[in-house]
Short mmCIF file of C-alpha atoms and ligand atoms in Angstrom, two decimals:
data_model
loop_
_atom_site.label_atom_id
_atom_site.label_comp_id
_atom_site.label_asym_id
_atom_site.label_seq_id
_atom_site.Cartn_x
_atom_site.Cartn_y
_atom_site.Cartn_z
CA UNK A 1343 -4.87 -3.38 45.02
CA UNK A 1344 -4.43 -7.29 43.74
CA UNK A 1345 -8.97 -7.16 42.94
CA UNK A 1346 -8.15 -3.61 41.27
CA UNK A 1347 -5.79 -4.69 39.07
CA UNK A 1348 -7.73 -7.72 38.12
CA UNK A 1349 -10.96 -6.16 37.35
CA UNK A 1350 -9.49 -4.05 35.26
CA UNK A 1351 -7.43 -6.55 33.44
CA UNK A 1352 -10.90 -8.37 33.40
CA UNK A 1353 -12.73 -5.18 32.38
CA UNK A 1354 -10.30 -4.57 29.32
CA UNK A 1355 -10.02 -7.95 28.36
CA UNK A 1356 -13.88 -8.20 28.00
CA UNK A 1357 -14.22 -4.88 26.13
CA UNK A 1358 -10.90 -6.26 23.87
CA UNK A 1359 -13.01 -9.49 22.79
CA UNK A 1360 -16.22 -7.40 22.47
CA UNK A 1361 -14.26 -5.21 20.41
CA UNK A 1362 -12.77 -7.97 17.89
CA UNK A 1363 -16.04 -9.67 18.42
CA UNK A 1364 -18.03 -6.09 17.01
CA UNK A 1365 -15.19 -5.94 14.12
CA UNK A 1366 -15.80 -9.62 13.21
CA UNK A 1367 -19.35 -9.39 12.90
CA UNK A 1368 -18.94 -5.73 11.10
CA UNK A 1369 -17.26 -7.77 8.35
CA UNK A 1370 -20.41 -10.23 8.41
CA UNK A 1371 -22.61 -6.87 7.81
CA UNK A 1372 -20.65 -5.41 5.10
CA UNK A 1373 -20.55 -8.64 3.39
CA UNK A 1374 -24.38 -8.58 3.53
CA UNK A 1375 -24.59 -11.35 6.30
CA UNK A 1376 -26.42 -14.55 4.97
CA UNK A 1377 -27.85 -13.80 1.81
CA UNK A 1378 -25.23 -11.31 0.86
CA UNK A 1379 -23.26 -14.08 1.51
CA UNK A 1380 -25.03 -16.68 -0.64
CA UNK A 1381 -25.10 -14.39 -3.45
CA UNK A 1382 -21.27 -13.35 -4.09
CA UNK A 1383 -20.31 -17.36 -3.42
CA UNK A 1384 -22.96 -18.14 -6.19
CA UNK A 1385 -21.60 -15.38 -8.43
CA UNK A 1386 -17.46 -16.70 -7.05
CA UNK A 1387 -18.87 -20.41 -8.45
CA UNK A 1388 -20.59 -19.37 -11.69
CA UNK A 1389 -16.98 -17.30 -12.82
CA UNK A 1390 -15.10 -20.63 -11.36
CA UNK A 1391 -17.37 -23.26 -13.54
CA UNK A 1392 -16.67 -20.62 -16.54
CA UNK A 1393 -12.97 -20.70 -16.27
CA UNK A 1394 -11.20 -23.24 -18.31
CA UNK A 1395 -8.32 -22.55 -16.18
CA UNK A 1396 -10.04 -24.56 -13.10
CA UNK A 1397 -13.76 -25.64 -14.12
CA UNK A 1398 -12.37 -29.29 -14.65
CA UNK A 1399 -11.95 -29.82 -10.61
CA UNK A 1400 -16.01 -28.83 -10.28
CA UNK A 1401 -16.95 -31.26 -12.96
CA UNK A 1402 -18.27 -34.22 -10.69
CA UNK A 1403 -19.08 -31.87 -7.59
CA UNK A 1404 -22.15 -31.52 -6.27
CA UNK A 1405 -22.46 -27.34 -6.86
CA UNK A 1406 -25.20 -26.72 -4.69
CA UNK A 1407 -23.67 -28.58 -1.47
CA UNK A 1408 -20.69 -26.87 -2.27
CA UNK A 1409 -22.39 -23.56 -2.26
CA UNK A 1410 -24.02 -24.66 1.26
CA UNK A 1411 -20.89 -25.33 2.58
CA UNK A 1412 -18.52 -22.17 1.31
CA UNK A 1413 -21.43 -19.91 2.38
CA UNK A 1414 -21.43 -21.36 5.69
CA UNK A 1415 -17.67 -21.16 6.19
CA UNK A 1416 -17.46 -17.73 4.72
CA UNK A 1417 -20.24 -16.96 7.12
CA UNK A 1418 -18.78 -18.43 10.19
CA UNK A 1419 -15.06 -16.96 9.21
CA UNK A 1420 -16.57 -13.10 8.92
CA UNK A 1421 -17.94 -13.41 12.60
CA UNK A 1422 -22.10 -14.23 11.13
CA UNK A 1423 -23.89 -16.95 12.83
CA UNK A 1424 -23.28 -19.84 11.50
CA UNK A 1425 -21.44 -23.13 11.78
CA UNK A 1426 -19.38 -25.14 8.87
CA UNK A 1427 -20.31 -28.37 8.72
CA UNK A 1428 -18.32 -29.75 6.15
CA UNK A 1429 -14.86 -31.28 5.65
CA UNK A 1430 -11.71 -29.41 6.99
CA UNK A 1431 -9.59 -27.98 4.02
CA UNK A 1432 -6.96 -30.19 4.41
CA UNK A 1433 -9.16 -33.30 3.55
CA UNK A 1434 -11.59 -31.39 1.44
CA UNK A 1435 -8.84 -30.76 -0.87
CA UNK A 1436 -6.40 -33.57 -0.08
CA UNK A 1437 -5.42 -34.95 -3.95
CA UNK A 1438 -6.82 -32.84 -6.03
CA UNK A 1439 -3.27 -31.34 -7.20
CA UNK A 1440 -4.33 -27.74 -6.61
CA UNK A 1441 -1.34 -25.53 -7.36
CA UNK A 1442 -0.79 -21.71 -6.90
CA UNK A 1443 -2.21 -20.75 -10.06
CA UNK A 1444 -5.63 -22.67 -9.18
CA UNK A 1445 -5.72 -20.88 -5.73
CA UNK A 1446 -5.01 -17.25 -7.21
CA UNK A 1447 -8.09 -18.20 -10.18
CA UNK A 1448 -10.45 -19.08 -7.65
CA UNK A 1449 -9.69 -15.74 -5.78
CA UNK A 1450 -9.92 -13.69 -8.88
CA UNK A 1451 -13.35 -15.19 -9.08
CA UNK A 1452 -14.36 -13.90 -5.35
CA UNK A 1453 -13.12 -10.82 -5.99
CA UNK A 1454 -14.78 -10.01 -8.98
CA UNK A 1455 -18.55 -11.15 -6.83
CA UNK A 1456 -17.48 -9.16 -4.42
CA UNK A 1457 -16.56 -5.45 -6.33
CA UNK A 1458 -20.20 -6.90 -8.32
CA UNK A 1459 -21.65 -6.84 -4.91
CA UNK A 1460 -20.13 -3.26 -4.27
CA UNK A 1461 -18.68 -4.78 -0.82
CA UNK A 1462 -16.20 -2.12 0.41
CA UNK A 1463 -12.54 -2.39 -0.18
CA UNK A 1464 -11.35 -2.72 2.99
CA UNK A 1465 -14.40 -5.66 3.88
CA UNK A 1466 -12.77 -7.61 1.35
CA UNK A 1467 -9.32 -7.50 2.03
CA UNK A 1468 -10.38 -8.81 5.69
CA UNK A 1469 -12.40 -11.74 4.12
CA UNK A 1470 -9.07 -12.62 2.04
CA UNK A 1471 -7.37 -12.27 5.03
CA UNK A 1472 -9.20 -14.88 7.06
CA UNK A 1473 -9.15 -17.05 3.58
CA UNK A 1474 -5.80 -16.57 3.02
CA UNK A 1475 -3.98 -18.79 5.57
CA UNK A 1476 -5.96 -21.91 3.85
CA UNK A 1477 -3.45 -21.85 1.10
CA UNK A 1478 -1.22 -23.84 2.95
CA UNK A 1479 -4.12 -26.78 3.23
CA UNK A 1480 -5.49 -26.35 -0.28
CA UNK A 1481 -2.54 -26.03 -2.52
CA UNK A 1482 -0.17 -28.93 -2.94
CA UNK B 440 9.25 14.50 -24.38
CA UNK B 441 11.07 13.14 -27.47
CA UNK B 442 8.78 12.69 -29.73
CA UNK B 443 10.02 8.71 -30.21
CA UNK B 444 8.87 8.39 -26.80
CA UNK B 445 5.32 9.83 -27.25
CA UNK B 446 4.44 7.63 -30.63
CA UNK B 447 6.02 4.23 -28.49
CA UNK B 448 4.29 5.01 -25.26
CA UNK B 449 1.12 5.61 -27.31
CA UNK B 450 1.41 2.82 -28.99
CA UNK B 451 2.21 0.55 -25.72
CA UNK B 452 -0.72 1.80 -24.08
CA UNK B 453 -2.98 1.19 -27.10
CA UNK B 454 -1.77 -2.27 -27.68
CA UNK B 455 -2.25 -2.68 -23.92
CA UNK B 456 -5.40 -1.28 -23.61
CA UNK B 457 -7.34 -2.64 -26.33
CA UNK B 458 -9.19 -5.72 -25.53
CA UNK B 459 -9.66 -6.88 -29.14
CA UNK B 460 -5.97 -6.44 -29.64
CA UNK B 461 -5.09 -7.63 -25.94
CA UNK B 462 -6.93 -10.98 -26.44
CA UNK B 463 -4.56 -11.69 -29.19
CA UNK B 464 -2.00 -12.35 -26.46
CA UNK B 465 -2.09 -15.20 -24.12
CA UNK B 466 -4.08 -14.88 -21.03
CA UNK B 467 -1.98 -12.51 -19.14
CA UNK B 468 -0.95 -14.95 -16.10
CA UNK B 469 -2.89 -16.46 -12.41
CA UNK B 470 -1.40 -14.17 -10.26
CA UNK B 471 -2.89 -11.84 -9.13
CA UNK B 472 -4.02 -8.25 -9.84
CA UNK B 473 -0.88 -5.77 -9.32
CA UNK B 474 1.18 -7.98 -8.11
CA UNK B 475 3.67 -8.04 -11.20
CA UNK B 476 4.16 -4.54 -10.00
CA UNK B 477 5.94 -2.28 -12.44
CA UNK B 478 9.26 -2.44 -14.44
CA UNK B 479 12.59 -0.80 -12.53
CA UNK B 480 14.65 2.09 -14.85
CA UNK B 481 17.56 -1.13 -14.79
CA UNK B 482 14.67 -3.34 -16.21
CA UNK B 483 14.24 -5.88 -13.49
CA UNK B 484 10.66 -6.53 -12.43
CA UNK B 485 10.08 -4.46 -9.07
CA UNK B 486 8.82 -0.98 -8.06
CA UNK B 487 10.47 2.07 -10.11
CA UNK B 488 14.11 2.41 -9.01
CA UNK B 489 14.60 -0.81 -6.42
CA UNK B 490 14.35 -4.55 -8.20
CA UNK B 491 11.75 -6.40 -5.79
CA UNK B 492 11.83 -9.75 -5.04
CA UNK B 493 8.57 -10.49 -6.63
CA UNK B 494 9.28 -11.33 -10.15
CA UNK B 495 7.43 -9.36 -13.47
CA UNK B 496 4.60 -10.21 -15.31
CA UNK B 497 1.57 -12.46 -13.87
CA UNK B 498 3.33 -15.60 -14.51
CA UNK B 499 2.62 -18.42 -12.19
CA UNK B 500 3.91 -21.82 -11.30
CA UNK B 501 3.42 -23.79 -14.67
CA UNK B 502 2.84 -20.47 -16.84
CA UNK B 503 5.34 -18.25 -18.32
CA UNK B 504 5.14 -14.32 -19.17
CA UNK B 505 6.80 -11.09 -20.53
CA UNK B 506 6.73 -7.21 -19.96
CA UNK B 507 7.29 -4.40 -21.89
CA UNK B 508 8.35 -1.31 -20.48
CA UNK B 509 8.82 2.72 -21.21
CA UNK B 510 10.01 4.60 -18.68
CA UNK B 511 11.07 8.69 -18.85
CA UNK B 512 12.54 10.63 -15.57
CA UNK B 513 12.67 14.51 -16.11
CA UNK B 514 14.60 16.16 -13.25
CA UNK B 515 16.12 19.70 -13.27
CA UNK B 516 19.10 19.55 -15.33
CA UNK B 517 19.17 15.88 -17.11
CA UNK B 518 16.45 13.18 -18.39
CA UNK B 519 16.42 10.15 -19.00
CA UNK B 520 14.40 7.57 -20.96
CA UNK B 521 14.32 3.70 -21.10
CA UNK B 522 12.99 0.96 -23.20
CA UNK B 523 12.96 -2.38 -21.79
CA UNK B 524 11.76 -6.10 -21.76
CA UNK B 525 11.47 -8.98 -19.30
CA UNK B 526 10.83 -12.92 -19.35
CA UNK B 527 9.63 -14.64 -16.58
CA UNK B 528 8.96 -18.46 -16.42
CA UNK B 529 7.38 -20.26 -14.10
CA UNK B 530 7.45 -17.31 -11.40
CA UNK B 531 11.05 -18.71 -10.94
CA UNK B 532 12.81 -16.94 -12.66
CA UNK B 533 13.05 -13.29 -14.54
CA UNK B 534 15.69 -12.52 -17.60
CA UNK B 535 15.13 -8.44 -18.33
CA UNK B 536 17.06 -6.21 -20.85
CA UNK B 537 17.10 -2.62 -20.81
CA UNK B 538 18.67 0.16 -22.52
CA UNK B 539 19.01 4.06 -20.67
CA UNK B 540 19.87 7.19 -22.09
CA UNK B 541 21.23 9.57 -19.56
CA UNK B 542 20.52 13.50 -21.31
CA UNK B 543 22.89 15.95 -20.32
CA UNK B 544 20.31 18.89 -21.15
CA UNK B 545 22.60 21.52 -18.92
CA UNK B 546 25.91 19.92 -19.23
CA UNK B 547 25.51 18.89 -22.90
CA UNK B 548 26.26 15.02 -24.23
CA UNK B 549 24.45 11.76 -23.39
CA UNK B 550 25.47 8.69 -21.94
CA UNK B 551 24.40 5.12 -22.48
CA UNK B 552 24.08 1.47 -21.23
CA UNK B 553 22.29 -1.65 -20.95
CA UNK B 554 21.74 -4.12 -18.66
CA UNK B 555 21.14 -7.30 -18.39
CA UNK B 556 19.30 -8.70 -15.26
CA UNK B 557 18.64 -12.39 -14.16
CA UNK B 558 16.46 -12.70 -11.01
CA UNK B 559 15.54 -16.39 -9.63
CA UNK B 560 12.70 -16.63 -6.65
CA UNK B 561 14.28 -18.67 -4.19
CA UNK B 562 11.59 -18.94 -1.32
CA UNK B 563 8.17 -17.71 0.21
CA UNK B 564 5.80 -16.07 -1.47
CA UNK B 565 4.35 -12.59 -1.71
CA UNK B 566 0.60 -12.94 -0.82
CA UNK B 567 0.67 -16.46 1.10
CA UNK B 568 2.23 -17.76 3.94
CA UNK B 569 4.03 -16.07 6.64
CA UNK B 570 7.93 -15.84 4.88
CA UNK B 571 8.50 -13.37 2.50
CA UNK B 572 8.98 -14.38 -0.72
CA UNK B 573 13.05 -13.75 -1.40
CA UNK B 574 14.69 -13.44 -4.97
CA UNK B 575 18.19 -12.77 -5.74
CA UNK B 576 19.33 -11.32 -8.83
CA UNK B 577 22.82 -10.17 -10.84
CA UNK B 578 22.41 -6.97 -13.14
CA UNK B 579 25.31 -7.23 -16.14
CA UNK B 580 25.50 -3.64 -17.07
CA UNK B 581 27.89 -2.00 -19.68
CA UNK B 582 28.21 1.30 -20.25
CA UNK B 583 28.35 2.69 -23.92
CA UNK B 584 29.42 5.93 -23.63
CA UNK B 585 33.08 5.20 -21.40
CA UNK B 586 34.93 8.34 -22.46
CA UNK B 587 33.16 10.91 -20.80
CA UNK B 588 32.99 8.51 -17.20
CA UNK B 589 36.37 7.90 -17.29
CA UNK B 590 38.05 11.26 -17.72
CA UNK B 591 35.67 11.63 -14.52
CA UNK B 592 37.28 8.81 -12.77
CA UNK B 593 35.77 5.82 -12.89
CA UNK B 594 37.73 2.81 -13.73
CA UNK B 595 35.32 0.23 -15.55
CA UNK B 596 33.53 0.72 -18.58
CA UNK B 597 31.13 -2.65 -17.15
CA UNK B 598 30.32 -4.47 -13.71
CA UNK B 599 27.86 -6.70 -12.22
CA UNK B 600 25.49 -5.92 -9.67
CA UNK B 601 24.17 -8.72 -7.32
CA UNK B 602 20.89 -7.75 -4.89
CA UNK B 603 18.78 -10.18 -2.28
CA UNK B 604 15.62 -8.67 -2.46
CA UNK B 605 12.45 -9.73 0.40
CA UNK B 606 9.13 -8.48 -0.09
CA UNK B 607 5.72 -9.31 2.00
CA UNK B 608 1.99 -8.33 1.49
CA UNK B 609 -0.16 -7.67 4.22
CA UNK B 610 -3.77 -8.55 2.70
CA UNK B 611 -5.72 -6.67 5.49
CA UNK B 612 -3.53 -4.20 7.02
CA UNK B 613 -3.37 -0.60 8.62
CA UNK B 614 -6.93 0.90 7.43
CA UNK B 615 -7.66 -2.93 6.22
CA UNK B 616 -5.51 -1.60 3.17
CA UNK B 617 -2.96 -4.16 1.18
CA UNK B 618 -0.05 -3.29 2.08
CA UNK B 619 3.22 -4.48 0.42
CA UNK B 620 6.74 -3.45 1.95
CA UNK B 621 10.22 -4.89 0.02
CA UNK B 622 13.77 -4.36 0.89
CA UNK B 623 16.87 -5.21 -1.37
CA UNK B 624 20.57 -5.74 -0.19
CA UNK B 625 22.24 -4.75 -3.27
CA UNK B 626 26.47 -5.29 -3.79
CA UNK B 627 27.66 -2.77 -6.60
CA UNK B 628 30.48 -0.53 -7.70
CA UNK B 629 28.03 1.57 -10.47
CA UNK B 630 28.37 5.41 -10.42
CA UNK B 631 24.71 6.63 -10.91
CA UNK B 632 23.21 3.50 -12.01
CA UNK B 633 26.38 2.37 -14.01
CA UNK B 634 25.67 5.73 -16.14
CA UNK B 635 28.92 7.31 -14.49
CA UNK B 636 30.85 3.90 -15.05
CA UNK B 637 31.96 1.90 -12.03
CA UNK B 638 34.91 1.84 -9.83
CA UNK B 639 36.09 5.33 -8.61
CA UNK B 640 39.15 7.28 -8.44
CA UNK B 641 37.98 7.95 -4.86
CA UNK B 642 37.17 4.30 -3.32
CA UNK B 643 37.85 1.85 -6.01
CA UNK B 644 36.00 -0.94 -3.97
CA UNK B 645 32.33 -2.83 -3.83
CA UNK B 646 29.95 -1.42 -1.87
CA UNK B 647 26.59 -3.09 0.07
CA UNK B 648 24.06 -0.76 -0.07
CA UNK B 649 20.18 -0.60 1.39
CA UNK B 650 17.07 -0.02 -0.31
CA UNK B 651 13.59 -0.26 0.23
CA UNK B 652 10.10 0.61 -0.93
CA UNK B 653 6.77 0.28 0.92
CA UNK B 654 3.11 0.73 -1.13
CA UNK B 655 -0.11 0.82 -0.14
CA UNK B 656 -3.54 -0.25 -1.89
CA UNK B 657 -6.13 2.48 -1.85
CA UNK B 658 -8.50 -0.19 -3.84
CA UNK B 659 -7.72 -2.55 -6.31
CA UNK B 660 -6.45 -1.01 -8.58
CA UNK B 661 -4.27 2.22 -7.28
CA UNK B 662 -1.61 1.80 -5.05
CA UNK B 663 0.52 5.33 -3.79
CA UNK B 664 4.29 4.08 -2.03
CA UNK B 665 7.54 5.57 -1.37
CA UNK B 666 11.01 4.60 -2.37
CA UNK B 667 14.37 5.21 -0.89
CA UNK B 668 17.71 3.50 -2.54
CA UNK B 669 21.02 3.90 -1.10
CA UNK B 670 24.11 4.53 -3.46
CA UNK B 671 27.49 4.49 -3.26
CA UNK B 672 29.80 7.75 -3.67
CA UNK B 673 33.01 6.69 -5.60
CA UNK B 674 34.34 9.87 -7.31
CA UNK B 675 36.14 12.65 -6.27
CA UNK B 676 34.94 15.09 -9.03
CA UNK B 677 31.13 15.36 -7.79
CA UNK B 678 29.31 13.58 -4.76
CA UNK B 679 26.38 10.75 -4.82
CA UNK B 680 23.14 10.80 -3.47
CA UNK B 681 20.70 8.87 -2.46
CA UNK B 682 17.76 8.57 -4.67
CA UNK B 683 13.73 9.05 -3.08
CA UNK B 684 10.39 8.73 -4.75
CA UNK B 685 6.67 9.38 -3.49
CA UNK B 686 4.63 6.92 -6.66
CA UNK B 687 0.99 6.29 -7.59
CA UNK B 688 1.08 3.47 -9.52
CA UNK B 689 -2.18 1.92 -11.33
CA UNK B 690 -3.40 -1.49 -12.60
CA UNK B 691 -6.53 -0.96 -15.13
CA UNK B 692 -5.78 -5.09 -15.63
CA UNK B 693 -3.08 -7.28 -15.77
CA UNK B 694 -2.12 -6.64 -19.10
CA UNK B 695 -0.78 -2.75 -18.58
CA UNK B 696 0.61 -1.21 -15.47
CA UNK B 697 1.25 2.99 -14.86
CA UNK B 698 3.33 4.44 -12.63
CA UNK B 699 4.09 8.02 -11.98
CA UNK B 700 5.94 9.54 -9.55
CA UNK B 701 7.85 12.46 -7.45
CA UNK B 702 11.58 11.92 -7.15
CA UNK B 703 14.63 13.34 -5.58
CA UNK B 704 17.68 12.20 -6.96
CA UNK B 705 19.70 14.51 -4.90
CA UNK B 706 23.14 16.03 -6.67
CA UNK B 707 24.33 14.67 -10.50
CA UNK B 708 27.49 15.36 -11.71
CA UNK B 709 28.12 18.20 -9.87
CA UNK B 710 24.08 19.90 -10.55
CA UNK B 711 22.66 19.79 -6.83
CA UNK B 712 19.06 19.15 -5.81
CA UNK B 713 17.82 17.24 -8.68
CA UNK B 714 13.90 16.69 -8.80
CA UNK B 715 11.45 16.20 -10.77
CA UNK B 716 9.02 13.45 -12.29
CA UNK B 717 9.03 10.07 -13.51
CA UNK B 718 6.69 8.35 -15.51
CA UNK B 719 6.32 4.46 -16.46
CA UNK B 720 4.29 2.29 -18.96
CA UNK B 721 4.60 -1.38 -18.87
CA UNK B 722 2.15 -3.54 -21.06
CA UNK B 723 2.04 -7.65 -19.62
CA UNK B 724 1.56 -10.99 -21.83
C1 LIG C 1535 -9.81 -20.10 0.15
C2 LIG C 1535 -10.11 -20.90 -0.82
C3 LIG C 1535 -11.08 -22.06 -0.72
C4 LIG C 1535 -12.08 -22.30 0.17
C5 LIG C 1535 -12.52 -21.42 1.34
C6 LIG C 1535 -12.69 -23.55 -0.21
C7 LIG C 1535 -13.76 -24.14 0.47
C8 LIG C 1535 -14.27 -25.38 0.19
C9 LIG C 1535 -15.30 -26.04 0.95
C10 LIG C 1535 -15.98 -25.47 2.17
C11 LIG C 1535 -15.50 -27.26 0.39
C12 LIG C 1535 -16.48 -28.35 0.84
C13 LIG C 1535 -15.79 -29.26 1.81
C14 LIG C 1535 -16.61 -30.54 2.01
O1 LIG C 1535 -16.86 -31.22 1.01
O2 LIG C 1535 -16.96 -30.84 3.15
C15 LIG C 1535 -14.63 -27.33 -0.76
C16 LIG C 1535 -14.58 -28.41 -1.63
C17 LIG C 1535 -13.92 -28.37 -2.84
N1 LIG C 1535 -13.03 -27.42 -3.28
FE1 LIG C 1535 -12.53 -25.77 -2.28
N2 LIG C 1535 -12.05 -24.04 -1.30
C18 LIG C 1535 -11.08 -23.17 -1.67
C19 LIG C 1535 -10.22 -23.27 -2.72
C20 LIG C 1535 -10.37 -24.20 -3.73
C21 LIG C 1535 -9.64 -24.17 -4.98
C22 LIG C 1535 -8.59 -23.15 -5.35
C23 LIG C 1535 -10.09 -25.23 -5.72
C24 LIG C 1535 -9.68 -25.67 -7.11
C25 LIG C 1535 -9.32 -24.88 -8.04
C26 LIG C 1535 -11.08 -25.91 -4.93
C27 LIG C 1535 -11.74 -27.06 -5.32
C28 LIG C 1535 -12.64 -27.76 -4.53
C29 LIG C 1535 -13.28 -28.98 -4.95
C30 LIG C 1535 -13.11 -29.68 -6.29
C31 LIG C 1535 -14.09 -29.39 -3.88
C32 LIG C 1535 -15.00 -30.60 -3.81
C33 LIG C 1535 -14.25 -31.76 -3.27
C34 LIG C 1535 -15.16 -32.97 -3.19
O3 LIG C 1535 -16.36 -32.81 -2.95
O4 LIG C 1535 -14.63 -34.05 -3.42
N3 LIG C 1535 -11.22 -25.28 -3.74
N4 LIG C 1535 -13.89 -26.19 -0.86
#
């Protein structure tokens, strides 16, 4: 009786992380996995380094590492195959007086790439989703 | 509709809509799309008829921002219309004005107030984090038109309302929709919004009552939600009801915000099963 029970706990628990693991990677998909990817970041980074609001914080970045790295984390975040490589959040962003209004700019930005991109609704509210939590390490 | 109210809701939309005209204003505010929500019929920033704790306009921390607002509820037997404003600095706090008139169509005679509302954010916040972003608020509302309330029974021809409003988005939720749910706590002695007076020849006494709204994003621009708002039942010479609306509310950008809707205002003065529509125009600097 004991096995049964745990071979089915086993069984369910392995079709329960297949399951999130399928909807995590569906995300990756509908965001157009790696070059889809690399093309709404690119288009988020070009309406970010036009916005007087928050271009100034860019001004001495490198761009293109930057658009490495967010591709890879967006990548890794929406289930794709990747790994970040870069900085955590927390020290990424440690100093750089980011307030609310910065965050919510930047997110206007990714939005706007990804209705350009014609990436479903519902694909991007998950991607904000998983972004979303990083507030607390970005904005001061 | 009054034809006042056509030409000024015409002209709201069109100085709304119109990008030449619109970029004459200040950029409209960092936060973001929708959620500066709509104008309430007692002028604080919220849904349609229950203040929210977000606060209006797109004002964020180190910004500041203002709403306009027309709003016009037909139901069976009475309308009513209102014209309002709201300041918000710093997405801490919200100072509104707004003025009603209450048509009798059946009964004959109109009433009037205004209101004053403050509103102050005092934690969380809507989209991040896992609190709730919570705003209280006091509505100073004085009623115009006294004579007709108080041969009805009410006792005060002004009152203050005071509300603790919570409110939560869910960025991904049922259906990976944005979902956004509020409640508000509200402690009041108003007879139909103040309208009726306040105080009551039946209970003469404050009352806490519940209300709530919960909207849903289709995309990002249209959200549909209901409404429900408790009220209190102080006079003998008709019963109260609690008020109901089914909305669609949408956001073409953050400079102009529409909102029409279904509501059930249950019994008014006596006239029973009072429905009808509502409709809602708020422009955003
Ligand atoms: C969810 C939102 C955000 C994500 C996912 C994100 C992601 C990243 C990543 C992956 C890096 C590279 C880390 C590294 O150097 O190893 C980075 C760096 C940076 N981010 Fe963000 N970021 C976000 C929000 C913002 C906002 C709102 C601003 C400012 C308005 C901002 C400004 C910067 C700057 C200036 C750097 C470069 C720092 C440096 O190289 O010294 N970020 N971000």
């Amino acid at each position: 009786m004991k096995i049964w029970v745990s071979a089915a706990l086993l069984l369910l628990g392995s079709m329960m992380s297949g399951a999130i693991q399928a909807q995590s990677s569906e995300l990756y998909q509908q965001l157009g996995e790696r070059s889809g990817i690399e093309t709404i970041v690119e288009e988020m980074l070009l309406g970010v380094a036009d916005d007087e609001r928050i271009a100034h914080y860019f001004a001495d970045v490198d761009i293109l590492r930057l658009h490495k790295l967010i591709s890879e984390q967006v990548c890794n975040v929406s289930g794709g195959p990747c790994e970040y490589t870069g900085e955590s959040m927390a020290v990424s962003h440690n100093n750089l007086g980011i307030n609310n209004a910065d965050f919510n700019a930047l997110v206007e930005h990714l939005i706007a790439a990804m209705e350009q991109e014609n990436v479903p609704v519902s694909a991007q509210n998950e991607l904000l989703a998983l972004l979303a939590p990083m507030h607390q390490d970005i904005v001061e | 509709m009054p034809k006042r109210i056509f030409y000024g809701l015409s002209a709201l939309l069109l100085s709304a809509v119109q990008p030449a005209l619109a970029q004459q204003f200040e950029s409209p505010g960092s936060r973001l799309l929708a959620t500066g929500g709509a104008s309430t019929i007692e002028g604080s920033g919220g849904g349609g008829i229950v203040p929210w704790a977000t606060l209006s306009s797109y004002a964020d921390e180190g910004e500041w921002g203002a709403t306009v607002q027309m709003t016009e509820v037909q139901v069976d037997d009475f309308s009513l219309s209102v014209q309002g404003a709201s300041f918000n600095w710093n997405n801490r706090v919200e100072i509104s004005y707004a003025r009603q008139q209450f048509d009798l169509e059946t009964i004959g005679g109109e009433l009037e107030q205004s209101i004053w509302g403050v509103k102050a954010r005092l934690s969380g916040d809507l989209v991040y984090g896992v609190m709730p972003q919570v705003s209280a608020g006091i509505q100073h509302k004085s009623n115009q038109t006294f004579a007709l309330p108080q041969a009805v029974g009410a006792t005060d021809d002004s009152s203050m309302d005071y509300y603790v409003s919570a409110a939560k988005a869910w960025l991904a939720g049922p259906f990976s929709r944005t979902w956004v749910a509020n409640v508000t706590l509200r402690n009041t002695e108003a007879n139909q919004l103040g309208l009726l007076g306040f105080g009551g020849d039946k209970e003469n006494s404050r009352e806490w009552v519940g209300e709530a709204s919960v909207a849903v994003f289709l995309d990002r621009y249209w959200a549909v939600g209901v409404e429900y708002r408790q009220k209190p039942d102080l006079l003998s010479f008709a019963k109260e009801d609690d008020w109901k609306d089914i909305f669609v509310a949408y956001f073409p950008s953050k400079h102009v915000s529409l909102v029409g809707a279904y509501a059930d205002l249950g019994s008014i003065a006596g006239l029973a099963s009072q429905t009808g529509w509502y409709l809602s125009v708020q422009a955003s600097f």
